[in-house]
Coordinates of C-alpha atoms in Angstrom, one line a residue:
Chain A
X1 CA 91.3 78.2 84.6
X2 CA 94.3 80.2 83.6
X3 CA 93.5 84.3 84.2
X4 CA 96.4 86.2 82.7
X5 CA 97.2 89.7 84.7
X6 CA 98.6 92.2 83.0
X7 CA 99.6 95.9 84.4
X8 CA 98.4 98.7 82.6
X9 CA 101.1 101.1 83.9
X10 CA 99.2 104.5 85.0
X11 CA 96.1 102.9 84.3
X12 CA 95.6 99.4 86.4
X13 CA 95.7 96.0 86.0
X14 CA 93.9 93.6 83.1
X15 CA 92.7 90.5 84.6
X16 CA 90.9 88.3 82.0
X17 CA 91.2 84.4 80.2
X18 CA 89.4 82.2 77.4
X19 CA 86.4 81.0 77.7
X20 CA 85.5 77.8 75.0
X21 CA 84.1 79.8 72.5
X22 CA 87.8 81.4 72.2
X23 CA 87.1 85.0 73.3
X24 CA 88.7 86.8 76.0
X25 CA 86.3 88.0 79.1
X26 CA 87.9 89.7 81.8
X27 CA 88.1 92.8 83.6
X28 CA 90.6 96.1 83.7
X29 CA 90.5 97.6 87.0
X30 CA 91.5 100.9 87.2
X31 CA 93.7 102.5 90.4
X32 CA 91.1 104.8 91.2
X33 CA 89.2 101.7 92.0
X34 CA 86.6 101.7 88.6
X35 CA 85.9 98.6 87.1
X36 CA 85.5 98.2 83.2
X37 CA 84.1 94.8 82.1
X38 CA 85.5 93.3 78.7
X39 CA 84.8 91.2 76.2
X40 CA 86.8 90.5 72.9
X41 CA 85.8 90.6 69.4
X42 CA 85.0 87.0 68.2
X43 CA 87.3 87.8 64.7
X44 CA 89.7 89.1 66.6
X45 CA 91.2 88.2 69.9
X46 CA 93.6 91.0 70.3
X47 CA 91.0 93.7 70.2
X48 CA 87.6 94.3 72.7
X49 CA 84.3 94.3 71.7
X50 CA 83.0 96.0 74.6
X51 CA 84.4 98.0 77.4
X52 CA 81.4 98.6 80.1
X53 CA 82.4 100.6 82.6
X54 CA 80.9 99.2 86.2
X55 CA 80.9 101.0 89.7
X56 CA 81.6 99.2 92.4
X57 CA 78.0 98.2 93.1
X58 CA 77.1 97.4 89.9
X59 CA 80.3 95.1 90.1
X60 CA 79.4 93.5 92.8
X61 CA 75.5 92.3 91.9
X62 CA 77.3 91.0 88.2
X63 CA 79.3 89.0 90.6
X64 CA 76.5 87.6 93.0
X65 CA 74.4 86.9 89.7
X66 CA 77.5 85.0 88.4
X67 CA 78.6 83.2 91.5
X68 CA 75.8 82.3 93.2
X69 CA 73.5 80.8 91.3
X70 CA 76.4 77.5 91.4
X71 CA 76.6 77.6 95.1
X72 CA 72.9 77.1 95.4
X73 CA 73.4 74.2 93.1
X74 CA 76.3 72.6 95.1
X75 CA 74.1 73.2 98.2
X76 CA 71.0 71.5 96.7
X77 CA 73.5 68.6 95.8
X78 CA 74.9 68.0 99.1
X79 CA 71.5 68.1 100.4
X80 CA 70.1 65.8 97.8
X81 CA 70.4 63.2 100.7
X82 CA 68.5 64.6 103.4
X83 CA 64.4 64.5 102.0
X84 CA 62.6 67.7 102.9
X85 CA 66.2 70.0 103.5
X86 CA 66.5 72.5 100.1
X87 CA 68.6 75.4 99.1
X88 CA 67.3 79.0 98.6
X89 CA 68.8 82.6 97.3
X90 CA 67.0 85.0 98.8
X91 CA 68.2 89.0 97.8
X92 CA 67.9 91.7 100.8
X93 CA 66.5 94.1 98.2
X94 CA 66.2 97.9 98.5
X95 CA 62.5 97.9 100.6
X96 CA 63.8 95.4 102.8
X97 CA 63.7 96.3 106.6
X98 CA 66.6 94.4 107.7
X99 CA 69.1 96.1 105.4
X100 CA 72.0 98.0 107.6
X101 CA 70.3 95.2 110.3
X102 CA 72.3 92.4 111.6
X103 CA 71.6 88.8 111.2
X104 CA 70.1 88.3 114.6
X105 CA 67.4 91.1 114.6
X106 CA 65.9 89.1 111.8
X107 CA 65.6 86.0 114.4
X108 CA 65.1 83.6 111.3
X109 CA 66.4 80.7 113.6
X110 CA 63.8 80.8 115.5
X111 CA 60.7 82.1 113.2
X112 CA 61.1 80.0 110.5
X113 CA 63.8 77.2 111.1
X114 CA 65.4 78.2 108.4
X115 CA 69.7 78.8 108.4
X116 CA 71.6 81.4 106.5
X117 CA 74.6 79.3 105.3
X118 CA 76.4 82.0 103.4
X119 CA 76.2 85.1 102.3
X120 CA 77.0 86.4 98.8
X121 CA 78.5 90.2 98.7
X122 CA 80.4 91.7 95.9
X123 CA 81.2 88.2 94.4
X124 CA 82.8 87.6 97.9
X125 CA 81.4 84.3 100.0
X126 CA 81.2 85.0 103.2
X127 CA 80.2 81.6 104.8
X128 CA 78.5 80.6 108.2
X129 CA 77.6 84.6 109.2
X130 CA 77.7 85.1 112.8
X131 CA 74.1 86.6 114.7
X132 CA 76.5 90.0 114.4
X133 CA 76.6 90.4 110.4
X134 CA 75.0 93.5 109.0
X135 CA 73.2 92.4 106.0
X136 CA 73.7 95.8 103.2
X137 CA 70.9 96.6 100.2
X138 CA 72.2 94.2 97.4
X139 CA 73.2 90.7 99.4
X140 CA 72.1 87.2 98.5
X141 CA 71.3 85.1 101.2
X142 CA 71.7 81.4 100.7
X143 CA 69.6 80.0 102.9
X144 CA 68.8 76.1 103.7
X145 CA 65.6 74.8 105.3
X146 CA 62.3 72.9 104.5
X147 CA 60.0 74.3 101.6
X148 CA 57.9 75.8 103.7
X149 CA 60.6 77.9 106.2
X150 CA 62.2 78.8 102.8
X151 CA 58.5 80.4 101.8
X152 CA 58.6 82.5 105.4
X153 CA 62.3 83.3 105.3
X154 CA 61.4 85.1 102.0
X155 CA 58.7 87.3 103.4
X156 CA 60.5 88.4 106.6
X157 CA 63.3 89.7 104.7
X158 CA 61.0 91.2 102.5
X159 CA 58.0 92.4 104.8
X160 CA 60.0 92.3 108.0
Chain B
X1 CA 92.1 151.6 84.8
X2 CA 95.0 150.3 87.0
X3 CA 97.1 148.0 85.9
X4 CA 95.9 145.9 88.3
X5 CA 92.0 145.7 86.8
X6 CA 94.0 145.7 83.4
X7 CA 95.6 142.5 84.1
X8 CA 92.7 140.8 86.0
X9 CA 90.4 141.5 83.0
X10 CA 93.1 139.9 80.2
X11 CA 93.1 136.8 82.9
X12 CA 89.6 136.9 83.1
X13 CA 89.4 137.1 79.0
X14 CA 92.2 134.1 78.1
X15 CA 90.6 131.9 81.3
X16 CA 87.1 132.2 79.8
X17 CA 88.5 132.0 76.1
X18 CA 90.2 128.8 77.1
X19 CA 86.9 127.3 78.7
X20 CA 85.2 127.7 75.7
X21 CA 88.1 126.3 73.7
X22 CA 87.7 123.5 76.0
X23 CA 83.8 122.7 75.2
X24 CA 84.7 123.3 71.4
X25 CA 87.6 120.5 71.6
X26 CA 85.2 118.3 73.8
X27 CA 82.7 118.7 71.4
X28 CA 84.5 117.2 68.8
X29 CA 86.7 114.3 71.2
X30 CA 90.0 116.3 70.5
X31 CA 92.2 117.4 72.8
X32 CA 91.8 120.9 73.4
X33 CA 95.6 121.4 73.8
X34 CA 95.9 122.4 70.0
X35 CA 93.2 125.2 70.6
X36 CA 94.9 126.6 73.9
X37 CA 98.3 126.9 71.3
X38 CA 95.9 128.8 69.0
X39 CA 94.6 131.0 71.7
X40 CA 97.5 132.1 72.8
X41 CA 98.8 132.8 69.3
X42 CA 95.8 134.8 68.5
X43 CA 96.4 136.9 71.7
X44 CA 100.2 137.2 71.5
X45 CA 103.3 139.7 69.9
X46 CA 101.8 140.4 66.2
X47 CA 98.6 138.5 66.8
X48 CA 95.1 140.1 66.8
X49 CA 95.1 141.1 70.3
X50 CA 98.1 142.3 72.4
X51 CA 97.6 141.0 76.4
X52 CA 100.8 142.4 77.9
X53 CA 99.2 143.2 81.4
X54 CA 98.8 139.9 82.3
X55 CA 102.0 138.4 80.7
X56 CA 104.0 138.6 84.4
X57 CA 101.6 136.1 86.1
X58 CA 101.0 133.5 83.3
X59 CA 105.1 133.6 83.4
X60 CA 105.2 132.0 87.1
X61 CA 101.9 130.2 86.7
X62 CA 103.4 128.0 83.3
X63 CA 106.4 127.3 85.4
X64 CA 103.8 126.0 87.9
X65 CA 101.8 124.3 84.8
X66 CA 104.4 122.1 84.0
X67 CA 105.8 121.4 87.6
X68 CA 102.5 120.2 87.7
X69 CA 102.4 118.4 84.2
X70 CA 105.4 116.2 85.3
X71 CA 104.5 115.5 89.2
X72 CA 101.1 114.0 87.7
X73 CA 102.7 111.8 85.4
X74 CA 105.0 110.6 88.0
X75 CA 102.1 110.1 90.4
X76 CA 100.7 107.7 87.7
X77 CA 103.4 105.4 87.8
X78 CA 104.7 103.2 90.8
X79 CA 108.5 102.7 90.7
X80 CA 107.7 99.0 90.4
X81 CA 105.9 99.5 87.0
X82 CA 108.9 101.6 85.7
X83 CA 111.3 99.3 86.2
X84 CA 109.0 96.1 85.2
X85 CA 108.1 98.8 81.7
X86 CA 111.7 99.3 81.2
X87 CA 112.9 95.5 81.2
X88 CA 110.1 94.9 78.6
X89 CA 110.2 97.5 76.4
X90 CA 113.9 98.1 76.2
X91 CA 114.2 97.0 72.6
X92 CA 111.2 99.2 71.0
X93 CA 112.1 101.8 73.4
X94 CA 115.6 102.4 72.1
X95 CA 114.2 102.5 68.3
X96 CA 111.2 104.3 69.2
X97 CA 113.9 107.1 70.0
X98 CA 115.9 106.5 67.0
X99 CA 113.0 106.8 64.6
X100 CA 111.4 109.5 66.1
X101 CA 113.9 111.9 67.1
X102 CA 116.5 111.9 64.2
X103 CA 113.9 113.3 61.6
X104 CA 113.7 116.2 64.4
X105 CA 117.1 116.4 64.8
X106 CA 118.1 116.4 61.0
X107 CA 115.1 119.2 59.8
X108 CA 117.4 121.1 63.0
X109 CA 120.1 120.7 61.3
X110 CA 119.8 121.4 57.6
X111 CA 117.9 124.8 59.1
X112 CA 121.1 125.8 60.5
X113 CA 120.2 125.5 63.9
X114 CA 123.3 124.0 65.2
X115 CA 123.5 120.8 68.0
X116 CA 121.6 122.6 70.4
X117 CA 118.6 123.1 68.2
X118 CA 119.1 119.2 66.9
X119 CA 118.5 118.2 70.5
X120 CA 115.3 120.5 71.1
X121 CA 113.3 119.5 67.7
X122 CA 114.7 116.3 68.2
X123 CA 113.0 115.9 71.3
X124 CA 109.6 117.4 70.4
X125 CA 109.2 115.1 67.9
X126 CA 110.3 111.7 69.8
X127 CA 107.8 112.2 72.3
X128 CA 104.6 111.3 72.6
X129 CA 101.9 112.8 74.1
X130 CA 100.5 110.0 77.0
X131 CA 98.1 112.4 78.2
X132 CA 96.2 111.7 75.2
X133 CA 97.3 108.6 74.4
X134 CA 95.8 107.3 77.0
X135 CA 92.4 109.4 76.9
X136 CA 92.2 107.7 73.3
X137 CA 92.6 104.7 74.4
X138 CA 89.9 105.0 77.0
X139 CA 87.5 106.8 74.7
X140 CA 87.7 104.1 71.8
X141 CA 87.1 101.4 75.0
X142 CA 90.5 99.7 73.6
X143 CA 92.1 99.6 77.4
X144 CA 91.5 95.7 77.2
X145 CA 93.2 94.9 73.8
X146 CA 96.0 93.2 73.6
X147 CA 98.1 95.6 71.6
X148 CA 97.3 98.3 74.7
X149 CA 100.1 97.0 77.4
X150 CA 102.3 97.5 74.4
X151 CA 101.6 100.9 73.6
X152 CA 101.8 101.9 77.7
X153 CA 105.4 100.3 77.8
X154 CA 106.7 102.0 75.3
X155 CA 104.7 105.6 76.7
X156 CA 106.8 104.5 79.9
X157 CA 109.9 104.3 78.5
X158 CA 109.2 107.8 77.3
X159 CA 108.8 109.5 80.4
X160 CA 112.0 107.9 82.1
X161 CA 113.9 109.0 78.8
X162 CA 112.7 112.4 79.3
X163 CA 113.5 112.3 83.3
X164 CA 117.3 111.9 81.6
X165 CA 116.9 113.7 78.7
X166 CA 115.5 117.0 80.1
X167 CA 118.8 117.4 82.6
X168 CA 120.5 117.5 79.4
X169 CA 119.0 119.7 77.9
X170 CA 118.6 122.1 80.6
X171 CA 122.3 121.9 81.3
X172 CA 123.0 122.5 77.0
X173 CA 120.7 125.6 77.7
X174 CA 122.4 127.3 80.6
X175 CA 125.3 126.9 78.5
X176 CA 127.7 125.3 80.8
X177 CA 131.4 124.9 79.8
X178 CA 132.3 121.5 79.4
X179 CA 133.4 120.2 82.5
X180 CA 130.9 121.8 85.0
X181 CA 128.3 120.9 82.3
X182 CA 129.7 117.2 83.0
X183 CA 129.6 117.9 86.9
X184 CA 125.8 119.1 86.8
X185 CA 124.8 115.9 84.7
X186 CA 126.7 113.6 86.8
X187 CA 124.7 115.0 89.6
X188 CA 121.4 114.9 87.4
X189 CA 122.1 111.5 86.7
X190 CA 122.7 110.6 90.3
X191 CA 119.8 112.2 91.5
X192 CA 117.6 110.3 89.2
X193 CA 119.0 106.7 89.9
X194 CA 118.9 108.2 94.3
X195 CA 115.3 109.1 93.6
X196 CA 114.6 106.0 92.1
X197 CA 115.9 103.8 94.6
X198 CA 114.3 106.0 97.2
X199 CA 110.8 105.3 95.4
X200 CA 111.4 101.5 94.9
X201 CA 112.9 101.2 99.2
X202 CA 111.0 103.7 100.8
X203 CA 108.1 105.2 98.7
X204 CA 105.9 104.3 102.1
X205 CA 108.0 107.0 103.9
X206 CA 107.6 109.7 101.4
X207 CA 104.3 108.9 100.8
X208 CA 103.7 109.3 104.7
X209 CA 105.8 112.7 105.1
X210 CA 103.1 114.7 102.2
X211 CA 100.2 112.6 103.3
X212 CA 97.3 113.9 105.3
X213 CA 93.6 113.0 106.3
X214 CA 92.9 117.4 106.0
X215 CA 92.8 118.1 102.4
X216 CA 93.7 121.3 102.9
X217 CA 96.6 120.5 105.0
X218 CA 97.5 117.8 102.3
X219 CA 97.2 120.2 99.2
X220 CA 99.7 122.9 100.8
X221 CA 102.1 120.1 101.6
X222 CA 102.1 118.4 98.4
X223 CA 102.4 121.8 96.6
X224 CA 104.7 122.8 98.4
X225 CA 106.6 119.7 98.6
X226 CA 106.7 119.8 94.5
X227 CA 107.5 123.3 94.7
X228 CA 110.8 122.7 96.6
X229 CA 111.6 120.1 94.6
X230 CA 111.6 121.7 91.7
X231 CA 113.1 124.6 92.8
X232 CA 116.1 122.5 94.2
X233 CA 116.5 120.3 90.6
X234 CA 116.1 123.8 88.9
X235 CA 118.9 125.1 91.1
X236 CA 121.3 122.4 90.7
X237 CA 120.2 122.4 86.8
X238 CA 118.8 119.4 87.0
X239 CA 115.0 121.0 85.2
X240 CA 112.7 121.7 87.8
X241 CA 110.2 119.4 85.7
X242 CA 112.4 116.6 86.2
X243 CA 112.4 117.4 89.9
X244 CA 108.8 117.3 90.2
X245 CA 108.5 114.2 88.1
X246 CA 110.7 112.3 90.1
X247 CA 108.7 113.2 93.7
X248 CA 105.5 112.0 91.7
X249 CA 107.5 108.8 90.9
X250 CA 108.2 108.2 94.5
X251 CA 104.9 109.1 96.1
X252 CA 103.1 106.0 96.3
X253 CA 99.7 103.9 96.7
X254 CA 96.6 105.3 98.1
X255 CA 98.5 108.5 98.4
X256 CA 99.6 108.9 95.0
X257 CA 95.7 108.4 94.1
X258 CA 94.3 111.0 96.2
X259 CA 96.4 113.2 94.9
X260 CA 96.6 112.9 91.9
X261 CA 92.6 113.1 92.2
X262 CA 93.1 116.8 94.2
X263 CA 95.7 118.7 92.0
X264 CA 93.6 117.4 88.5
X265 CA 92.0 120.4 88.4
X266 CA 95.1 122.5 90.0
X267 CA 97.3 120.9 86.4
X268 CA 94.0 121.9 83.7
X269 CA 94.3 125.5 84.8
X270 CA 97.9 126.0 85.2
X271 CA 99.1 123.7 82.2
X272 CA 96.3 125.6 79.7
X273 CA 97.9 128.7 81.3
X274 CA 101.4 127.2 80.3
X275 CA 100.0 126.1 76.9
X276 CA 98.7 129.9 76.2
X277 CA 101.9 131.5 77.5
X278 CA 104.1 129.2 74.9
X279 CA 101.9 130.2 72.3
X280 CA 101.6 134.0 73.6
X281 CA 105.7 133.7 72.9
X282 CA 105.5 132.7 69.3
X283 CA 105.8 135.5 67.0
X284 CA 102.7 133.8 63.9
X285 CA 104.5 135.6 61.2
X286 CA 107.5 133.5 61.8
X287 CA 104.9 129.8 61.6
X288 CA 104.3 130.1 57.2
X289 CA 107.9 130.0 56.4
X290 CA 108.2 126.5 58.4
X291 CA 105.0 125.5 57.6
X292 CA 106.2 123.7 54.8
X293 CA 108.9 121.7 57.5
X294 CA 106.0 121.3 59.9
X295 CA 103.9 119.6 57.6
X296 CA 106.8 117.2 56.4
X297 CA 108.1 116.6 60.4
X298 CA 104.3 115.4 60.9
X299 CA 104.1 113.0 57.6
X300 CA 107.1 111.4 58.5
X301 CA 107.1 111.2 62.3
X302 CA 103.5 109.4 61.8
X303 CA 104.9 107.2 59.8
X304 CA 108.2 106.2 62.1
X305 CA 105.6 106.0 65.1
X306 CA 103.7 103.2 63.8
X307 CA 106.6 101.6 62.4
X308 CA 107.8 101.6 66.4
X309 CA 104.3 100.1 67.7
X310 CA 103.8 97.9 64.7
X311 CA 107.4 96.2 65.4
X312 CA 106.7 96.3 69.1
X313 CA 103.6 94.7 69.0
X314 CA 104.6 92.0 66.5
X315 CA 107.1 90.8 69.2
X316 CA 104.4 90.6 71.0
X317 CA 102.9 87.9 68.7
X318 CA 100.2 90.0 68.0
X319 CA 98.1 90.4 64.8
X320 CA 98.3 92.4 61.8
X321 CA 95.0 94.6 63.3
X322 CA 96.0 94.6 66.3
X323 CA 99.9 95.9 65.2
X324 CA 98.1 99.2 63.0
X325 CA 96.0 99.9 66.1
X326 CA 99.6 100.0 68.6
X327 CA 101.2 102.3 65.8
X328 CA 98.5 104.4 65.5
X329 CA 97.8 104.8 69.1
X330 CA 101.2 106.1 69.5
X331 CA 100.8 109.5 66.7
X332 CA 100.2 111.6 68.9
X333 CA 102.6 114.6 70.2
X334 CA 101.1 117.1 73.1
X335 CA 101.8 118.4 76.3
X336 CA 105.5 117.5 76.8
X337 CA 106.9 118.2 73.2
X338 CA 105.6 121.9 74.6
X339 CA 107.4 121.4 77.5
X340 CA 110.7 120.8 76.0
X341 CA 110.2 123.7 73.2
X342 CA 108.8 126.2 75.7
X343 CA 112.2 125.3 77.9
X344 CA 114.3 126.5 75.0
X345 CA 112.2 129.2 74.5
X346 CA 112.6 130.2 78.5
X347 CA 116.3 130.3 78.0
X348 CA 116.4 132.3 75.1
X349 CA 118.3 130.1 73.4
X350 CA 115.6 129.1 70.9
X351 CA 115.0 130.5 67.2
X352 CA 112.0 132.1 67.0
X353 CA 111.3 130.3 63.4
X354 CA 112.6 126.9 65.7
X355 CA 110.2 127.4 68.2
X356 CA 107.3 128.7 65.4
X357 CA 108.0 125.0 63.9
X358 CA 108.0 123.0 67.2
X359 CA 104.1 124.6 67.8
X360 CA 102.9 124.3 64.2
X361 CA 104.4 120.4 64.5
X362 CA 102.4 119.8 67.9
X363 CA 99.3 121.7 67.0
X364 CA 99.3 119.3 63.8
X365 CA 100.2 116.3 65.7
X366 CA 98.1 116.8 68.6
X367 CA 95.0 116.9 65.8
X368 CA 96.5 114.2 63.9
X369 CA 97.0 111.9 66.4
X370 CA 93.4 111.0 67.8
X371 CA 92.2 111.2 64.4
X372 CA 94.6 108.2 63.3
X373 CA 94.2 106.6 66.2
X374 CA 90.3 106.4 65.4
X375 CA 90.9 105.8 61.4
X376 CA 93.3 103.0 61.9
X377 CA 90.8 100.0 61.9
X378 CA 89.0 100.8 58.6
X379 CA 91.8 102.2 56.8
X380 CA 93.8 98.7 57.5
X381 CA 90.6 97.2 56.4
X382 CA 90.4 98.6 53.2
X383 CA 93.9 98.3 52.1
X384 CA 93.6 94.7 53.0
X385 CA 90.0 94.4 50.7
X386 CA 92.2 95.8 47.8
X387 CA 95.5 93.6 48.3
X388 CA 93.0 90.8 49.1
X389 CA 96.0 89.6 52.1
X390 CA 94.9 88.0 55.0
X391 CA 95.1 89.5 58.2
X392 CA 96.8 87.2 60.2

């Protein structure tokens, strides 16, 4: 996949390529750090359709409901071998107790015999977190154990 | 009443007059730089009101305005991007400054307003107005389109013609005999192409001498820091603009975006204040006569600008669309075609009915602009329904 960059000068940077249908998705980031998402007019290719304007956060769940749900996938399909072993997202969402928490007061290991494999944050993998990672409102877990683990790992990080 | 409550009720009437000139323009997506021109006409020397009282501080607060003007648009470039827009843009730079200043530079002339007044008008109408170029751009959500690196090139090449250009000028206007004219924009030049290689070596180091974590502490410096500048370029007649453009140019990274994030606010109320004060110096009785010349400056300076971004865009290998919108994006003329008039009109060396033409120009162009920047897309539209061409 070919992304083109292009500088804005005063503005930022332009960061976007062709999909198959022929349009142009990228982004624009801006120096101050703002983030527009774009999308090109399917008649014409040299002007956008859309410019929505994202803050950081919003950026950052687009780019965990973008990457992750292929992770889980390539998870699932290097488990497809082991009977029993599957693949889960779970979200720390806003209610959750464990968010600003690290990884170890959650004591998943141990509870449910479930393992956090990665964690998805602002479109960034961070794989294998330690017993010291905060988890912050807004993460996706992925999360690998049997069905029924996967089923208590969900209501911890929900219920605590 | 003391002068003194004289002159902090007239600031207290133009500041509030401007606000509200501010929510009108908003109102309606314009920039509201057209409106402060008309305030201050209103208020000045044979308009409706006479504000003399406060006269002595707008003075030193538009010299401030545009110190400020220029050190922001040098904080928006990096050094890197300058030389990177001037490589690209080269070609369409050079013609964009053909096209766009001779008209200028010939209406000068046939007025009878000798070389000195063919440099001025010649540079109020080349310029274009990035300010609100770029709020357009944003505005119309076009900052993704292909067309748009085109437009900012060319808005760079611009501002580094005017860090050359305005030395000139200043050094025409202090009316310096040949050869120590020749000395002071020797040193002009050299202080530009120092600066420059400063900001591409050691921006960190400059960056880290104004920087602060106080922003208190970091305010004062970079003020002052601006301030001294300036003074210095204006000393040497370099154009204490210039001066502060260039320290903008070499502040860098995250420094360069906090503060252009703190003195925002510090350039709307000293700029509007600058804006006022050039129209407070226009005499309206001398803008009719001109009128006429003002009108015709603005037809054909549209049309030479979108000439410039149509060619510069088809290099590009860009579409017919997409060409219109790069033209049209580039109409309008603002902040710094003020500058440069209100310069001529510090030195005294300006016709009032020259500098009555430069403001009726800008106030047209700065309305014109935006509105062809908008009108562009269905206008190409249409003409292409009735020709029945392709746009391709």
């Amino acid at each position: 996949m070919n992304v083109d960059v292009t500088a804005l000068p005063g503005i930022g940077v332009r960061k976007d390529f062709e999909v198959r249908s022929g349009r142009r998705v990228g982004v624009v980031a801006h120096r101050d750090g703002d983030i527009d998402l774009i999308v090109s007019k399917p008649d014409d290719p040299d002007a956008i359709a859309a410019q929505v304007p994202l803050s950081t956060d919003e950026a950052s769940v687009l780019a965990n409901l973008l990457g992750a749900p292929q992770l889980v996938a390539k998870l699932n399909d290097d488990h497809r071998d082991l009977p029993g072993i599957t693949t889960r997202q779970l979200a720390i969402v806003d209610e959750s107790p464990y968010a600003g928490r690290t990884l170890g007061e959650t004591g998943m290991r141990t509870r449910t015999k479930t393992s956090i494999v990665a964690v998805m944050r602002a479109g960034q993998l961070h794989p294998s977190p330690g017993p010291d990672f905060t988890f912050t409102e807004g993460d996706l877990l992925v999360v690998v154990g049997t069905p029924d683990g996967l089923e208590a790992a969900a209501k911890i990080l929900v219920h605590g | 009443m003391t002068s003194q409550a004289l002159a902090l009720l007239e600031l207290g009437v133009i500041l509030f007059a401007l606000g509200i000139c501010g929510r009108v323009a908003g109102r309606f997506g314009m920039s509201p730089i057209p409106l402060y021109l008309l305030g201050g006409l209103a208020f000045g020397r044979g308009g409706f009101i006479d504000l003399q009282a406060a006269t002595e501080f707008g003075h030193i607060a538009s010299e401030i305005g545009v110190v400020l003007l220029l050190l922001l648009l040098g904080l928006e470039y990096t050094a890197p991007e300058l030389m990177t827009g001037l490589r690209r843009s080269w070609g369409a730079g050079v013609l964009d400054l053909v096209a766009n200043a001779l008209p200028g530079a010939a209406v000068a002339l046939i007025m009878g307003w000798g070389v000195l007044g063919a440099v001025v008008l010649g540079g109020v109408t080349y310029i274009s107005s990035s300010g609100i170029v770029a709020k357009v751009l944003d505005d119309l959500g076009r900052l993704g389109n292909r067309e748009t690196p085109v437009v900012l090139s060319i808005l760079v090449f611009e501002d580094l013609a005017m860090a050359v250009y305005l030395p000139i000028l200043t050094m025409m206007l202090a009316g310096l005999s040949l050869l120590s004219g020749l000395i002071s924009l020797a040193v002009a030049l050299a202080t530009v192409t120092v600066v420059l290689v400063i900001a591409l070596r050691f921006g960190r180091v400059v960056s880290a001498v104004v920087d602060s974590v106080d922003r208190e502490v970091f305010l004062l410096q970079l003020l002052g820091a601006a301030l001294l500048v300036a003074g210095a370029a204006s000393a040497l007649n370099v154009s204490a603009a210039v001066g502060a453009f260039l320290l903008g140019i070499a502040i860098s990274g995250s420094t360069a975006h906090e503060a252009a994030k703190l003195l925002e606010p510090l350039r709307d109320l000293f700029a509007a204040i600058f804006f006022v004060a050039f129209g407070l110096s226009i005499d309206p009785t001398a803008i009719p006569p001109v009128f006429a010349w003002a009108v015709a400056l603005a037809v054909v300076t549209t049309g030479t600008k979108i000439a410039v971004g149509w060619w510069a865009a088809s290099r590009q290998g860009i579409r017919r669309m997409g060409r219109a919108r790069a033209g049209a994006a580039l109409v309008a003329r603002g902040e710094f075609s003020i500058v440069i008039a209100g310069l001529a009109v510090a030195y005294g060396k300006a016709d009032a009915q020259l500098a009555a033409l430069a403001s009726a120009y800008v106030l047209l162009m700065a309305i014109l602009g935006p509105i062809a920047a908008r009108v562009v897309e269905p206008v190409v539209e249409f003409l292409r329904r009735r020709s029945g061409v392709a746009t391709s």
